[in-house]
mmCIF file of C-alpha atoms and ligand atoms in Angstrom:
data_model
loop_
_atom_site.group_PDB
_atom_site.id
_atom_site.type_symbol
_atom_site.label_atom_id
_atom_site.label_comp_id
_atom_site.label_asym_id
_atom_site.label_seq_id
_atom_site.Cartn_x
_atom_site.Cartn_y
_atom_site.Cartn_z
ATOM 1 C CA MET A 1 -35.023 -32.369 -64.009
ATOM 2 C CA ARG A 2 -34.489 -33.021 -60.700
ATOM 3 C CA THR A 3 -37.297 -33.967 -58.547
ATOM 4 C CA THR A 4 -35.467 -33.420 -55.495
ATOM 5 C CA LEU A 5 -32.899 -30.619 -54.630
ATOM 6 C CA GLN A 6 -30.401 -31.257 -51.744
ATOM 7 C CA LEU A 7 -30.379 -28.794 -48.411
ATOM 8 C CA SER A 8 -27.350 -28.335 -46.464
ATOM 9 C CA ASN A 9 -28.799 -30.421 -43.594
ATOM 10 C CA GLY A 10 -28.540 -33.398 -46.046
ATOM 11 C CA LYS A 11 -32.169 -33.282 -46.252
ATOM 12 C CA ASN A 12 -34.114 -33.770 -49.786
ATOM 13 C CA ILE A 13 -36.779 -31.265 -50.867
ATOM 14 C CA PRO A 14 -39.188 -31.521 -53.231
ATOM 15 C CA SER A 15 -38.313 -29.639 -56.176
ATOM 16 C CA LEU A 16 -42.288 -28.959 -57.175
ATOM 17 C CA ALA A 17 -44.710 -27.619 -54.681
ATOM 18 C CA TRP A 18 -48.610 -26.566 -55.058
ATOM 19 C CA GLY A 19 -49.109 -23.951 -52.831
ATOM 20 C CA ASN A 20 -53.044 -23.091 -50.808
ATOM 21 C CA GLY A 21 -51.619 -19.235 -50.055
ATOM 22 C CA SER A 22 -53.532 -18.390 -53.460
ATOM 23 C CA SER A 23 -56.560 -16.186 -53.319
ATOM 24 C CA GLY A 24 -59.388 -19.035 -54.156
ATOM 25 C CA LEU A 25 -57.814 -21.403 -51.965
ATOM 26 C CA THR A 26 -57.553 -19.122 -48.777
ATOM 27 C CA ALA A 27 -60.721 -17.879 -49.306
ATOM 28 C CA SER A 28 -61.920 -21.554 -49.235
ATOM 29 C CA GLY A 29 -60.934 -24.018 -46.954
ATOM 30 C CA GLU A 30 -62.747 -26.681 -48.705
ATOM 31 C CA MET A 31 -61.226 -25.676 -52.125
ATOM 32 C CA ALA A 32 -57.626 -26.172 -50.165
ATOM 33 C CA ALA A 33 -58.550 -29.746 -49.183
ATOM 34 C CA THR A 34 -60.183 -31.028 -51.712
ATOM 35 C CA LEU A 35 -57.558 -29.759 -54.341
ATOM 36 C CA GLY A 36 -54.702 -30.393 -52.035
ATOM 37 C CA THR A 37 -55.488 -33.967 -52.396
ATOM 38 C CA ALA A 38 -55.920 -33.911 -56.261
ATOM 39 C CA ALA A 39 -52.654 -32.260 -56.059
ATOM 40 C CA ILE A 40 -51.114 -35.150 -54.008
ATOM 41 C CA GLN A 41 -52.777 -37.943 -55.743
ATOM 42 C CA GLY A 42 -51.658 -36.627 -59.018
ATOM 43 C CA GLY A 43 -48.206 -37.061 -57.481
ATOM 44 C CA ILE A 44 -47.006 -33.671 -56.233
ATOM 45 C CA THR A 45 -45.462 -34.538 -52.771
ATOM 46 C CA HIS A 46 -44.707 -30.911 -51.293
ATOM 47 C CA ILE A 47 -47.526 -28.627 -49.683
ATOM 48 C CA ASP A 48 -46.865 -25.019 -49.256
ATOM 49 C CA THR A 49 -48.977 -23.447 -46.479
ATOM 50 C CA ALA A 50 -48.710 -20.706 -43.554
ATOM 51 C CA GLN A 51 -50.287 -19.222 -40.852
ATOM 52 C CA MET A 52 -51.179 -16.596 -42.467
ATOM 53 C CA TYR A 53 -53.194 -18.394 -45.131
ATOM 54 C CA PHE A 54 -55.489 -20.440 -42.573
ATOM 55 C CA THR A 55 -54.984 -23.464 -44.453
ATOM 56 C CA GLU A 56 -52.998 -25.621 -42.064
ATOM 57 C CA ALA A 57 -55.821 -27.748 -41.264
ATOM 58 C CA GLU A 58 -56.937 -28.334 -44.621
ATOM 59 C CA THR A 59 -53.433 -29.100 -45.583
ATOM 60 C CA GLY A 60 -52.980 -32.045 -43.199
ATOM 61 C CA GLU A 61 -56.968 -33.271 -44.201
ATOM 62 C CA ALA A 62 -55.612 -32.949 -47.960
ATOM 63 C CA ILE A 63 -52.470 -35.497 -46.790
ATOM 64 C CA SER A 64 -54.905 -37.966 -44.689
ATOM 65 C CA ASN A 65 -57.825 -37.973 -47.772
ATOM 66 C CA ALA A 66 -55.304 -38.635 -50.093
ATOM 67 C CA GLY A 67 -54.452 -41.973 -48.344
ATOM 68 C CA VAL A 68 -50.592 -41.649 -48.635
ATOM 69 C CA ASP A 69 -48.264 -41.961 -45.841
ATOM 70 C CA ARG A 70 -47.165 -38.852 -44.246
ATOM 71 C CA SER A 71 -43.722 -39.457 -44.866
ATOM 72 C CA THR A 72 -44.418 -39.256 -48.291
ATOM 73 C CA VAL A 73 -45.538 -35.547 -48.437
ATOM 74 C CA TRP A 74 -43.161 -32.284 -47.919
ATOM 75 C CA VAL A 75 -44.685 -29.821 -45.732
ATOM 76 C CA THR A 76 -43.340 -26.413 -45.598
ATOM 77 C CA THR A 77 -45.097 -23.736 -43.290
ATOM 78 C CA LYS A 78 -44.900 -20.193 -41.891
ATOM 79 C CA VAL A 79 -44.691 -18.663 -38.728
ATOM 80 C CA SER A 80 -46.327 -14.903 -38.545
ATOM 81 C CA GLU A 81 -47.955 -14.846 -35.436
ATOM 82 C CA SER A 82 -46.280 -12.587 -33.031
ATOM 83 C CA SER A 83 -47.171 -10.496 -30.468
ATOM 84 C CA ASN A 84 -46.820 -6.981 -30.699
ATOM 85 C CA THR A 85 -45.205 -6.588 -27.243
ATOM 86 C CA LYS A 86 -42.281 -7.930 -26.675
ATOM 87 C CA THR A 87 -41.986 -11.418 -28.058
ATOM 88 C CA THR A 88 -40.975 -14.460 -25.650
ATOM 89 C CA LEU A 89 -39.766 -18.135 -26.844
ATOM 90 C CA GLU A 90 -42.896 -19.062 -25.039
ATOM 91 C CA ASP A 91 -45.291 -16.929 -27.504
ATOM 92 C CA VAL A 92 -43.759 -18.618 -30.397
ATOM 93 C CA ARG A 93 -43.613 -22.077 -28.536
ATOM 94 C CA ARG A 94 -47.543 -21.820 -28.849
ATOM 95 C CA SER A 95 -47.787 -20.135 -31.965
ATOM 96 C CA VAL A 96 -45.928 -22.888 -33.633
ATOM 97 C CA THR A 97 -47.387 -25.699 -31.502
ATOM 98 C CA GLN A 98 -50.913 -24.637 -32.890
ATOM 99 C CA SER A 99 -49.091 -24.713 -36.402
ATOM 100 C CA ILE A 100 -48.741 -28.261 -35.557
ATOM 101 C CA ALA A 101 -52.012 -29.138 -34.346
ATOM 102 C CA ARG A 102 -53.629 -27.781 -37.373
ATOM 103 C CA LEU A 103 -51.196 -29.409 -39.566
ATOM 104 C CA GLY A 104 -51.679 -32.826 -37.340
ATOM 105 C CA SER A 105 -47.610 -33.448 -38.009
ATOM 106 C CA ILE A 106 -44.568 -31.468 -37.477
ATOM 107 C CA PRO A 107 -43.655 -29.563 -40.793
ATOM 108 C CA ASN A 108 -40.517 -30.417 -43.055
ATOM 109 C CA LEU A 109 -39.716 -27.097 -43.152
ATOM 110 C CA LEU A 110 -40.851 -23.939 -40.863
ATOM 111 C CA LEU A 111 -40.067 -20.860 -42.113
ATOM 112 C CA ILE A 112 -40.434 -17.052 -40.952
ATOM 113 C CA HIS A 113 -42.654 -15.721 -43.333
ATOM 114 C CA ASN A 114 -41.098 -12.204 -43.623
ATOM 115 C CA PRO A 115 -38.745 -9.819 -42.035
ATOM 116 C CA PHE A 116 -41.163 -7.894 -40.367
ATOM 117 C CA VAL A 117 -42.847 -10.841 -38.332
ATOM 118 C CA PRO A 118 -40.070 -10.329 -35.736
ATOM 119 C CA GLN A 119 -39.903 -6.647 -33.657
ATOM 120 C CA PRO A 120 -37.255 -4.385 -35.455
ATOM 121 C CA GLY A 121 -33.996 -5.273 -34.430
ATOM 122 C CA ARG A 122 -35.028 -8.516 -33.240
ATOM 123 C CA ILE A 123 -34.750 -11.178 -36.389
ATOM 124 C CA GLY A 124 -31.765 -13.058 -34.735
ATOM 125 C CA GLU A 125 -33.752 -13.285 -31.379
ATOM 126 C CA PHE A 126 -36.386 -14.694 -32.885
ATOM 127 C CA TRP A 127 -34.444 -17.028 -34.962
ATOM 128 C CA THR A 128 -32.731 -18.461 -31.823
ATOM 129 C CA TYR A 129 -36.352 -19.115 -30.331
ATOM 130 C CA LEU A 130 -36.940 -21.430 -33.555
ATOM 131 C CA GLU A 131 -33.403 -22.985 -32.389
ATOM 132 C CA ALA A 132 -34.506 -23.565 -29.379
ATOM 133 C CA LEU A 133 -37.960 -25.157 -30.399
ATOM 134 C CA VAL A 134 -35.812 -27.790 -32.797
ATOM 135 C CA LYS A 135 -33.252 -28.231 -29.718
ATOM 136 C CA ASP A 136 -36.117 -29.373 -27.545
ATOM 137 C CA GLY A 137 -38.027 -31.683 -29.960
ATOM 138 C CA THR A 138 -41.213 -29.723 -30.647
ATOM 139 C CA LEU A 139 -40.054 -29.043 -33.997
ATOM 140 C CA GLU A 140 -38.163 -32.573 -33.852
ATOM 141 C CA GLY A 141 -36.589 -32.936 -37.701
ATOM 142 C CA CYS A 142 -37.851 -29.997 -38.882
ATOM 143 C CA SER A 143 -35.650 -28.088 -40.992
ATOM 144 C CA LEU A 144 -35.751 -23.995 -40.935
ATOM 145 C CA GLY A 145 -35.454 -21.062 -43.290
ATOM 146 C CA PHE A 146 -37.149 -17.790 -44.032
ATOM 147 C CA SER A 147 -39.068 -15.720 -46.475
ATOM 148 C CA ASN A 148 -38.928 -12.697 -48.077
ATOM 149 C CA PHE A 149 -35.710 -11.506 -46.344
ATOM 150 C CA ARG A 150 -33.560 -9.099 -47.873
ATOM 151 C CA PRO A 151 -29.607 -9.201 -47.676
ATOM 152 C CA GLN A 152 -29.355 -7.325 -44.507
ATOM 153 C CA ASP A 153 -31.960 -9.673 -42.744
ATOM 154 C CA ILE A 154 -30.118 -13.028 -43.802
ATOM 155 C CA GLU A 155 -27.047 -11.595 -42.453
ATOM 156 C CA GLU A 156 -28.641 -10.928 -39.201
ATOM 157 C CA VAL A 157 -29.507 -14.545 -38.775
ATOM 158 C CA PHE A 158 -26.226 -15.741 -39.599
ATOM 159 C CA LYS A 159 -24.681 -13.426 -36.643
ATOM 160 C CA VAL A 160 -26.397 -16.064 -34.363
ATOM 161 C CA ALA A 161 -27.459 -19.150 -36.127
ATOM 162 C CA THR A 162 -26.125 -22.555 -34.589
ATOM 163 C CA ILE A 163 -28.701 -24.372 -36.748
ATOM 164 C CA HIS A 164 -28.003 -23.314 -40.629
ATOM 165 C CA PRO A 165 -31.024 -21.864 -42.408
ATOM 166 C CA VAL A 166 -31.494 -24.048 -45.547
ATOM 167 C CA CYS A 167 -34.163 -22.363 -47.327
ATOM 168 C CA HIS A 168 -35.281 -18.856 -48.425
ATOM 169 C CA GLN A 169 -38.924 -18.382 -49.942
ATOM 170 C CA LEU A 170 -38.968 -15.429 -52.129
ATOM 171 C CA GLU A 171 -40.570 -14.124 -55.419
ATOM 172 C CA TYR A 172 -38.642 -15.898 -58.230
ATOM 173 C CA HIS A 173 -39.068 -15.586 -61.973
ATOM 174 C CA PRO A 174 -36.489 -14.242 -64.943
ATOM 175 C CA TYR A 175 -38.001 -10.612 -63.933
ATOM 176 C CA VAL A 176 -36.609 -10.227 -60.675
ATOM 177 C CA LEU A 177 -33.214 -11.527 -61.468
ATOM 178 C CA VAL A 178 -31.282 -8.747 -61.378
ATOM 179 C CA HIS A 179 -33.148 -7.067 -58.152
ATOM 180 C CA LEU A 180 -32.192 -10.162 -56.376
ATOM 181 C CA GLU A 181 -28.624 -10.362 -57.200
ATOM 182 C CA PRO A 182 -27.339 -9.383 -53.560
ATOM 183 C CA VAL A 183 -29.589 -11.956 -52.298
ATOM 184 C CA LEU A 184 -28.691 -14.823 -54.309
ATOM 185 C CA ALA A 185 -25.076 -13.982 -53.604
ATOM 186 C CA LEU A 186 -25.720 -14.644 -49.906
ATOM 187 C CA HIS A 187 -27.505 -17.813 -50.881
ATOM 188 C CA ARG A 188 -24.490 -19.198 -52.921
ATOM 189 C CA LYS A 189 -22.165 -17.995 -49.707
ATOM 190 C CA TYR A 190 -24.407 -19.643 -47.016
ATOM 191 C CA ASN A 191 -25.461 -22.623 -49.063
ATOM 192 C CA ILE A 192 -29.188 -22.125 -49.052
ATOM 193 C CA VAL A 193 -31.884 -23.076 -51.414
ATOM 194 C CA ALA A 194 -34.441 -20.483 -53.076
ATOM 195 C CA GLU A 195 -38.061 -21.689 -52.961
ATOM 196 C CA GLY A 196 -39.241 -19.644 -55.714
ATOM 197 C CA TYR A 197 -43.352 -18.503 -55.308
ATOM 198 C CA GLY A 198 -44.550 -16.570 -58.146
ATOM 199 C CA PRO A 199 -43.045 -18.389 -60.857
ATOM 200 C CA LEU A 200 -45.527 -17.942 -63.595
ATOM 201 C CA THR A 201 -45.829 -14.322 -62.819
ATOM 202 C CA PRO A 202 -43.928 -13.189 -66.355
ATOM 203 C CA ILE A 203 -47.120 -14.885 -68.033
ATOM 204 C CA VAL A 204 -49.785 -14.668 -65.500
ATOM 205 C CA ARG A 205 -49.811 -11.053 -64.183
ATOM 206 C CA HIS A 206 -47.774 -9.417 -67.166
ATOM 207 C CA SER A 207 -48.333 -9.157 -70.732
ATOM 208 C CA GLY A 208 -45.085 -11.303 -71.182
ATOM 209 C CA GLY A 209 -42.775 -8.911 -72.224
ATOM 210 C CA PRO A 210 -39.437 -9.762 -73.987
ATOM 211 C CA LEU A 211 -39.819 -13.011 -72.564
ATOM 212 C CA ARG A 212 -42.821 -14.061 -73.963
ATOM 213 C CA PRO A 213 -41.288 -14.745 -77.500
ATOM 214 C CA VAL A 214 -38.907 -16.683 -75.964
ATOM 215 C CA LEU A 215 -40.959 -18.769 -73.754
ATOM 216 C CA GLU A 216 -43.560 -19.709 -76.988
ATOM 217 C CA ARG A 217 -40.637 -20.514 -79.518
ATOM 218 C CA ILE A 218 -39.179 -23.012 -76.413
ATOM 219 C CA ALA A 219 -42.677 -24.267 -76.019
ATOM 220 C CA GLU A 220 -43.700 -24.367 -79.696
ATOM 221 C CA ARG A 221 -40.564 -26.644 -80.413
ATOM 222 C CA LYS A 222 -40.740 -29.112 -77.250
ATOM 223 C CA GLY A 223 -44.935 -29.218 -77.632
ATOM 224 C CA THR A 224 -45.409 -28.162 -74.392
ATOM 225 C CA ASP A 225 -47.361 -24.453 -72.919
ATOM 226 C CA ILE A 226 -45.067 -21.595 -71.740
ATOM 227 C CA GLY A 227 -46.287 -21.999 -68.285
ATOM 228 C CA ASN A 228 -44.617 -25.635 -68.421
ATOM 229 C CA VAL A 229 -41.189 -24.156 -69.624
ATOM 230 C CA LEU A 230 -41.288 -21.348 -66.742
ATOM 231 C CA LEU A 231 -41.693 -23.840 -64.048
ATOM 232 C CA GLN A 232 -38.469 -26.228 -66.084
ATOM 233 C CA TRP A 233 -36.864 -23.126 -65.873
ATOM 234 C CA THR A 234 -37.045 -22.208 -62.220
ATOM 235 C CA ILE A 235 -36.022 -26.325 -61.473
ATOM 236 C CA GLN A 236 -33.568 -26.545 -63.809
ATOM 237 C CA SER A 237 -31.667 -23.188 -62.252
ATOM 238 C CA GLY A 238 -31.914 -25.081 -58.785
ATOM 239 C CA VAL A 239 -34.795 -23.362 -57.239
ATOM 240 C CA VAL A 240 -37.947 -25.359 -56.199
ATOM 241 C CA ALA A 241 -40.881 -23.745 -57.904
ATOM 242 C CA VAL A 242 -43.948 -23.354 -55.663
ATOM 243 C CA THR A 243 -47.037 -22.599 -57.528
ATOM 244 C CA THR A 244 -50.555 -23.390 -57.701
ATOM 245 C CA SER A 245 -53.358 -24.008 -59.552
ATOM 246 C CA THR A 246 -57.344 -24.184 -58.876
ATOM 247 C CA ARG A 247 -58.020 -25.920 -61.876
ATOM 248 C CA SER A 248 -57.815 -30.024 -62.322
ATOM 249 C CA GLU A 249 -56.129 -29.437 -65.975
ATOM 250 C CA ASN A 250 -53.336 -27.400 -64.906
ATOM 251 C CA ILE A 251 -52.814 -29.552 -61.402
ATOM 252 C CA LYS A 252 -52.359 -32.480 -63.954
ATOM 253 C CA LYS A 253 -49.777 -30.349 -66.021
ATOM 254 C CA LEU A 254 -47.722 -29.815 -63.246
ATOM 255 C CA ALA A 255 -47.617 -33.563 -61.723
ATOM 256 C CA ASN A 256 -46.409 -34.790 -65.273
ATOM 257 C CA LEU A 257 -43.768 -31.893 -65.599
ATOM 258 C CA PHE A 258 -41.074 -34.349 -64.923
ATOM 259 C CA LYS A 259 -42.130 -36.070 -67.612
ATOM 260 C CA GLN A 260 -40.915 -33.500 -69.623
ATOM 261 C CA GLU A 261 -37.481 -33.065 -71.577
ATOM 262 C CA ASP A 262 -35.330 -30.770 -69.958
ATOM 263 C CA LEU A 263 -34.698 -27.180 -71.614
ATOM 264 C CA THR A 264 -31.370 -27.197 -73.529
ATOM 265 C CA ASP A 265 -28.360 -25.088 -71.865
ATOM 266 C CA GLN A 266 -29.254 -22.260 -74.512
ATOM 267 C CA ASP A 267 -33.125 -22.204 -73.549
ATOM 268 C CA LEU A 268 -32.004 -21.647 -69.928
ATOM 269 C CA LYS A 269 -29.337 -18.637 -71.159
ATOM 270 C CA ASP A 270 -32.187 -17.306 -73.798
ATOM 271 C CA ILE A 271 -34.513 -16.956 -70.876
ATOM 272 C CA GLU A 272 -32.425 -15.742 -68.472
ATOM 273 C CA ALA A 273 -31.293 -12.676 -70.847
ATOM 274 C CA ALA A 274 -34.761 -11.639 -71.909
ATOM 275 C CA GLY A 275 -35.727 -11.802 -68.215
ATOM 276 C CA ARG A 276 -32.874 -9.593 -66.957
ATOM 277 C CA SER A 277 -33.848 -7.089 -69.499
ATOM 278 C CA VAL A 278 -37.118 -5.891 -67.148
ATOM 279 C CA HIS A 279 -37.712 -5.552 -63.317
ATOM 280 C CA PHE A 280 -41.082 -6.577 -62.553
ATOM 281 C CA ARG A 281 -42.106 -7.656 -59.193
ATOM 282 C CA PHE A 282 -45.802 -8.666 -58.146
ATOM 283 C CA TYR A 283 -45.486 -9.351 -54.790
ATOM 284 C CA SER A 284 -44.341 -5.710 -53.915
ATOM 285 C CA GLU A 285 -45.184 -5.435 -50.124
ATOM 286 C CA HIS A 286 -42.420 -7.499 -49.962
ATOM 287 C CA MET A 287 -38.414 -7.184 -50.050
ATOM 288 C CA THR A 288 -38.891 -3.520 -51.353
ATOM 289 C CA GLU A 289 -38.078 -1.617 -48.148
ATOM 290 C CA GLU A 290 -34.654 -0.331 -48.259
ATOM 291 C CA PHE A 291 -33.708 -2.692 -50.652
ATOM 292 C CA PRO A 292 -33.580 -0.404 -53.567
ATOM 293 C CA ASN A 293 -35.381 -1.471 -57.258
ATOM 294 C CA PRO A 294 -32.853 -1.810 -60.073
ATOM 295 C CA ALA A 295 -32.747 1.087 -62.864
ATOM 296 C CA LEU A 296 -34.675 -1.075 -65.333
ATOM 297 C CA PRO A 297 -38.047 -1.040 -67.418
ATOM 298 C CA ASP A 298 -41.119 -2.868 -66.007
ATOM 299 C CA GLY A 299 -42.325 -3.722 -69.622
ATOM 300 C CA GLU A 300 -45.862 -3.960 -70.451
ATOM 301 C CA VAL A 301 -47.619 -4.560 -66.989
ATOM 302 C CA PHE A 302 -51.557 -5.870 -66.413
ATOM 303 C CA ARG A 303 -52.899 -3.183 -64.148
HETATM 304 N N1 NAP B 1 -44.014 -16.740 -49.100
HETATM 305 C C1 NAP B 1 -44.575 -15.684 -49.694
HETATM 306 O O1 NAP B 1 -44.941 -14.720 -48.728
HETATM 307 C C2 NAP B 1 -45.525 -16.253 -50.684
HETATM 308 C C3 NAP B 1 -46.246 -14.852 -51.421
HETATM 309 C C4 NAP B 1 -47.033 -15.627 -52.379
HETATM 310 C C5 NAP B 1 -47.109 -16.826 -52.591
HETATM 311 N N2 NAP B 1 -46.731 -18.235 -51.796
HETATM 312 C C6 NAP B 1 -46.874 -19.158 -52.280
HETATM 313 O O2 NAP B 1 -46.747 -19.663 -53.336
HETATM 314 C C7 NAP B 1 -48.085 -20.219 -53.862
HETATM 315 C C8 NAP B 1 -47.787 -19.853 -55.209
HETATM 316 O O3 NAP B 1 -48.362 -18.271 -55.641
HETATM 317 P P1 NAP B 1 -48.615 -17.894 -56.983
HETATM 318 O O4 NAP B 1 -49.789 -17.826 -57.186
HETATM 319 O O5 NAP B 1 -48.316 -16.571 -56.899
HETATM 320 O O6 NAP B 1 -48.302 -19.010 -58.203
HETATM 321 P P2 NAP B 1 -47.460 -18.548 -59.733
HETATM 322 O O7 NAP B 1 -47.548 -19.884 -59.905
HETATM 323 O O8 NAP B 1 -47.407 -17.636 -60.168
HETATM 324 O O9 NAP B 1 -49.255 -18.423 -60.168
HETATM 325 C C9 NAP B 1 -49.933 -19.579 -60.058
HETATM 326 C C10 NAP B 1 -51.268 -19.018 -61.134
HETATM 327 O O10 NAP B 1 -51.156 -19.413 -62.566
HETATM 328 C C11 NAP B 1 -51.887 -20.144 -63.274
HETATM 329 N N3 NAP B 1 -51.497 -21.252 -63.953
HETATM 330 C C12 NAP B 1 -51.483 -22.680 -63.087
HETATM 331 N N4 NAP B 1 -50.603 -22.995 -64.166
HETATM 332 C C13 NAP B 1 -50.460 -22.897 -65.233
HETATM 333 C C14 NAP B 1 -50.306 -22.941 -66.645
HETATM 334 N N5 NAP B 1 -49.847 -24.308 -67.027
HETATM 335 N N6 NAP B 1 -50.600 -21.765 -67.900
HETATM 336 C C15 NAP B 1 -51.233 -20.492 -67.420
HETATM 337 N N7 NAP B 1 -51.422 -20.509 -65.713
HETATM 338 C C16 NAP B 1 -51.422 -21.385 -64.950
HETATM 339 C C17 NAP B 1 -53.144 -20.659 -62.034
HETATM 340 O O11 NAP B 1 -54.075 -20.492 -62.375
HETATM 341 P P3 NAP B 1 -55.615 -21.373 -62.084
HETATM 342 O O12 NAP B 1 -55.726 -21.474 -61.009
HETATM 343 O O13 NAP B 1 -56.541 -20.725 -62.969
HETATM 344 O O14 NAP B 1 -54.658 -22.679 -63.049
HETATM 345 C C18 NAP B 1 -52.543 -19.538 -60.650
HETATM 346 O O15 NAP B 1 -53.538 -18.616 -60.507
HETATM 347 C C19 NAP B 1 -48.756 -19.692 -53.111
HETATM 348 O O16 NAP B 1 -50.081 -20.614 -53.088
HETATM 349 C C20 NAP B 1 -48.552 -19.514 -51.925
HETATM 350 O O17 NAP B 1 -48.270 -20.986 -51.436
HETATM 351 C C21 NAP B 1 -45.911 -17.408 -51.306
#
């Protein structure tokens, strides 16, 4: 299993991220900072944060408290601040500069949090603002991407982009594969790496459906747990796994993920086949408007 994935701009992104945007962590800045430090000290080299989580300052704190060099940790953040009136380059510059101040450094990757951050019809224009900030040095060395973009949003960016978007962060697990087909086709076309959040959704927010027996069989054979199997499936599919945990035993498990033996090609195929029989999206506020769901059952869902 690869510890990093290469982006189209030649940079290598760590393939496992610990996110501080989940409930519990966003509610307590202190937890985001102390658990972030534990994750980094345990060997995790990628922290996922966002303006919207109010945990950017704690991300910077976690890195400095871990006692590691900033260059050894990859930081992904997301811009969400935009004015209700006509957003200008200066509005976006101010918002991004505040993120950099909270983080204590320029992030490695900056994403537009969702396609509704720019005003309607202005995704391309917003993208050119981010490009301007890279070009004038405000975001020196920072890679750019987006999150929760539908196919039409991705195409809007490519109409104008002079700096190639390298990553797309989106809910990614076996139960959204059919819905994501048109999105993943654009990833292949434009050489975009997916960062998959909610990778444990099929087991923590769903009863498990047809995937559960497949995951359990593989986990038993490998002497691991079904969470690890899902995360390995994500990374071996070429997707950055953006997960999280608030418990030190799970953070330790995460940090040990790369010591696991790889899943076999047959394991990968079996997980994908079971996943494709159900459509279940947990973060339903994203990517559902004007992007119809597939006609599949949703399995047995925890409500
Ligand atoms: N771009 C976006 O719009 C967006 C949206 C949502 C999330 N995100 C990012 O993605 C990150 C992760 O999101 P997520 O919470 O949806 O991730 P997830 O990986 O699907 O779920 C994490 C949950 O799984 C549990 N867990 C961890 N390891 C486990 C294991 N081995 N077995 C069973 N359960 C386990 C954790 O519980 P414990 O705490 O009890 O360990 C935690 O509640 C967020 O923090 C955020 O940074 C981004």
